[in-house]
Every structure is written in structure tokens, then in C-alpha cells.
GROMACS .gro file of C-alpha atoms in nm:
model
  125
    1UNK     CA    1   4.940  -1.650 -12.983
    2UNK     CA    2   5.012  -1.936 -12.728
    3UNK     CA    3   4.782  -1.985 -12.453
    4UNK     CA    4   4.856  -2.316 -12.200
    5UNK     CA    5   4.580  -2.354 -11.900
    6UNK     CA    6   4.603  -2.584 -11.612
    7UNK     CA    7   4.509  -2.624 -11.256
    8UNK     CA    8   4.198  -2.817 -11.336
    9UNK     CA    9   4.130  -3.145 -11.153
   10UNK     CA   10   3.833  -3.336 -10.915
   11UNK     CA   11   3.727  -3.172 -10.666
   12UNK     CA   12   3.437  -3.206 -10.400
   13UNK     CA   13   3.168  -2.918 -10.416
   14UNK     CA   14   3.200  -2.623 -10.126
   15UNK     CA   15   3.638  -2.693 -10.228
   16UNK     CA   16   3.845  -2.439 -10.445
   17UNK     CA   17   4.023  -2.423 -10.729
   18UNK     CA   18   4.278  -2.224 -10.922
   19UNK     CA   19   4.296  -2.239 -11.279
   20UNK     CA   20   4.646  -2.058 -11.452
   21UNK     CA   21   4.681  -1.949 -11.813
   22UNK     CA   22   5.014  -1.867 -11.930
   23UNK     CA   23   5.074  -1.696 -12.285
   24UNK     CA   24   5.323  -1.608 -12.458
   25UNK     CA   25   5.441  -1.453 -12.812
   26UNK     CA   26   5.277  -1.161 -12.764
   27UNK     CA   27   5.316  -0.851 -12.537
   28UNK     CA   28   5.064  -0.978 -12.261
   29UNK     CA   29   4.966  -0.673 -12.093
   30UNK     CA   30   4.834  -0.567 -12.427
   31UNK     CA   31   4.596  -0.853 -12.359
   32UNK     CA   32   4.221  -0.823 -12.279
   33UNK     CA   33   4.185  -1.159 -12.096
   34UNK     CA   34   3.891  -1.379 -12.023
   35UNK     CA   35   3.756  -1.734 -11.870
   36UNK     CA   36   3.506  -1.897 -12.048
   37UNK     CA   37   3.351  -2.279 -11.967
   38UNK     CA   38   3.202  -2.556 -12.140
   39UNK     CA   39   2.973  -2.771 -11.974
   40UNK     CA   40   2.889  -3.138 -12.207
   41UNK     CA   41   2.620  -3.080 -12.462
   42UNK     CA   42   2.625  -2.647 -12.355
   43UNK     CA   43   2.732  -2.342 -12.579
   44UNK     CA   44   3.072  -2.234 -12.399
   45UNK     CA   45   2.967  -1.922 -12.155
   46UNK     CA   46   3.145  -1.651 -12.014
   47UNK     CA   47   3.241  -1.684 -11.669
   48UNK     CA   48   3.543  -1.384 -11.594
   49UNK     CA   49   3.746  -1.132 -11.802
   50UNK     CA   50   4.009  -0.853 -11.670
   51UNK     CA   51   4.181  -0.563 -11.851
   52UNK     CA   52   4.474  -0.477 -11.950
   53UNK     CA   53   4.611  -0.371 -11.661
   54UNK     CA   54   4.437  -0.610 -11.404
   55UNK     CA   55   4.250  -0.260 -11.290
   56UNK     CA   56   3.861  -0.364 -11.428
   57UNK     CA   57   3.678  -0.731 -11.387
   58UNK     CA   58   3.422  -0.880 -11.520
   59UNK     CA   59   3.228  -1.162 -11.373
   60UNK     CA   60   2.905  -1.377 -11.491
   61UNK     CA   61   2.586  -1.319 -11.313
   62UNK     CA   62   2.603  -1.707 -11.221
   63UNK     CA   63   2.935  -1.701 -11.050
   64UNK     CA   64   2.812  -1.467 -10.817
   65UNK     CA   65   3.088  -1.409 -10.633
   66UNK     CA   66   3.273  -1.716 -10.640
   67UNK     CA   67   3.543  -1.650 -10.850
   68UNK     CA   68   3.811  -1.430 -10.885
   69UNK     CA   69   4.050  -1.343 -11.182
   70UNK     CA   70   4.341  -1.143 -11.225
   71UNK     CA   71   4.642  -1.094 -11.369
   72UNK     CA   72   5.074  -1.088 -11.338
   73UNK     CA   73   5.176  -0.924 -11.643
   74UNK     CA   74   5.536  -0.989 -11.556
   75UNK     CA   75   5.477  -1.375 -11.575
   76UNK     CA   76   5.201  -1.330 -11.841
   77UNK     CA   77   4.987  -1.549 -11.693
   78UNK     CA   78   4.592  -1.497 -11.605
   79UNK     CA   79   4.444  -1.651 -11.323
   80UNK     CA   80   4.061  -1.784 -11.191
   81UNK     CA   81   4.020  -1.864 -10.826
   82UNK     CA   82   3.695  -2.078 -10.803
   83UNK     CA   83   3.560  -2.046 -10.482
   84UNK     CA   84   3.268  -2.275 -10.294
   85UNK     CA   85   3.250  -2.504 -10.632
   86UNK     CA   86   2.919  -2.667 -10.726
   87UNK     CA   87   2.830  -2.937 -10.916
   88UNK     CA   88   2.720  -2.717 -11.193
   89UNK     CA   89   3.060  -2.558 -11.246
   90UNK     CA   90   3.194  -2.891 -11.360
   91UNK     CA   91   3.259  -2.771 -11.704
   92UNK     CA   92   3.654  -2.804 -11.931
   93UNK     CA   93   3.770  -2.415 -11.861
   94UNK     CA   94   3.903  -2.221 -12.156
   95UNK     CA   95   4.138  -1.906 -12.131
   96UNK     CA   96   4.117  -1.645 -12.392
   97UNK     CA   97   4.268  -1.351 -12.466
   98UNK     CA   98   4.207  -1.053 -12.695
   99UNK     CA   99   4.384  -0.754 -12.930
  100UNK     CA  100   4.278  -0.440 -12.930
  101UNK     CA  101   4.173  -0.164 -12.671
  102UNK     CA  102   3.773  -0.147 -12.674
  103UNK     CA  103   3.668  -0.218 -12.335
  104UNK     CA  104   3.300  -0.324 -12.406
  105UNK     CA  105   3.402  -0.626 -12.560
  106UNK     CA  106   3.496  -0.882 -12.311
  107UNK     CA  107   3.181  -1.135 -12.279
  108UNK     CA  108   3.127  -1.309 -12.583
  109UNK     CA  109   3.379  -1.587 -12.744
  110UNK     CA  110   3.397  -1.386 -13.076
  111UNK     CA  111   3.568  -1.122 -12.855
  112UNK     CA  112   3.878  -1.334 -12.840
  113UNK     CA  113   4.136  -1.416 -13.097
  114UNK     CA  114   4.304  -1.652 -12.927
  115UNK     CA  115   4.191  -1.946 -12.720
  116UNK     CA  116   4.437  -2.163 -12.514
  117UNK     CA  117   4.346  -2.555 -12.532
  118UNK     CA  118   4.086  -2.603 -12.187
  119UNK     CA  119   4.146  -2.763 -11.812
  120UNK     CA  120   3.877  -2.991 -11.692
  121UNK     CA  121   3.717  -2.875 -11.360
  122UNK     CA  122   3.480  -3.178 -11.204
  123UNK     CA  123   3.284  -3.097 -10.918
  124UNK     CA  124   3.157  -3.382 -10.734
  125UNK     CA  125   2.866  -3.363 -10.452
   0.00000   0.00000   0.00000
């Protein structure tokens, strides 16, 4: 499975970005998808996840309703819409994919089988 993340960049606080992650090599609708981020000198942390058909979404508490996750199974792509960005959102953002049908496993890095290469998001104050 290959995951290609894109859409990162440099923005000012309060602005928005939309990240995309295109997936190939496996039936996308069978994959549980997640987004994580890793800031310098910090561990990779959970941001958001979405179930196979998009009916369930989950977010880290730190997101506070500012981000949205969506998927387009016809395009084999998952999105992360990030609004009201803050300097503390600065990190490399990674998309991840998980096989299997256990809906309780989505917030830990070792829940996922495949990872994208990451895309840098920098938010200036």
C-alpha cells in the first residue's frame, strides 16, 4: 500500500489548509484511515481518524473542533481540513492506513499498518 500526502505549507495563524492523502495498492474502502502529526522533539500524536465508509470520525482533544476529516472512496483519498490554525499546530502531518475491522483501534501509531511520507505544516504567529 502506498500513501502520498500533500497540501502542507506555510500559513499565518487563523488561516486554513487542506491536506490530502492518496492511497493505492489496496481497496481503499477496506482501510481505516488516520492522520497523525509530529512536531520537532516530540512524539508522533494522533490527530483524527475516519471509518471505512466515513460514518464515524474521531479527533484528538487538542483539535477543539477546528479540524475535519473526510474521505472519498471513489478517489481513494482522505482529507484533513484544518481551520483556525495555531502556531502549536506546526508539525509534519502523516496519513496512515489500517486493515481489519476493529473499530476501537485508531488512536495509536501501532494501530496502523502503512504510513505516508508526511507533509510539513508551519503556522506563523
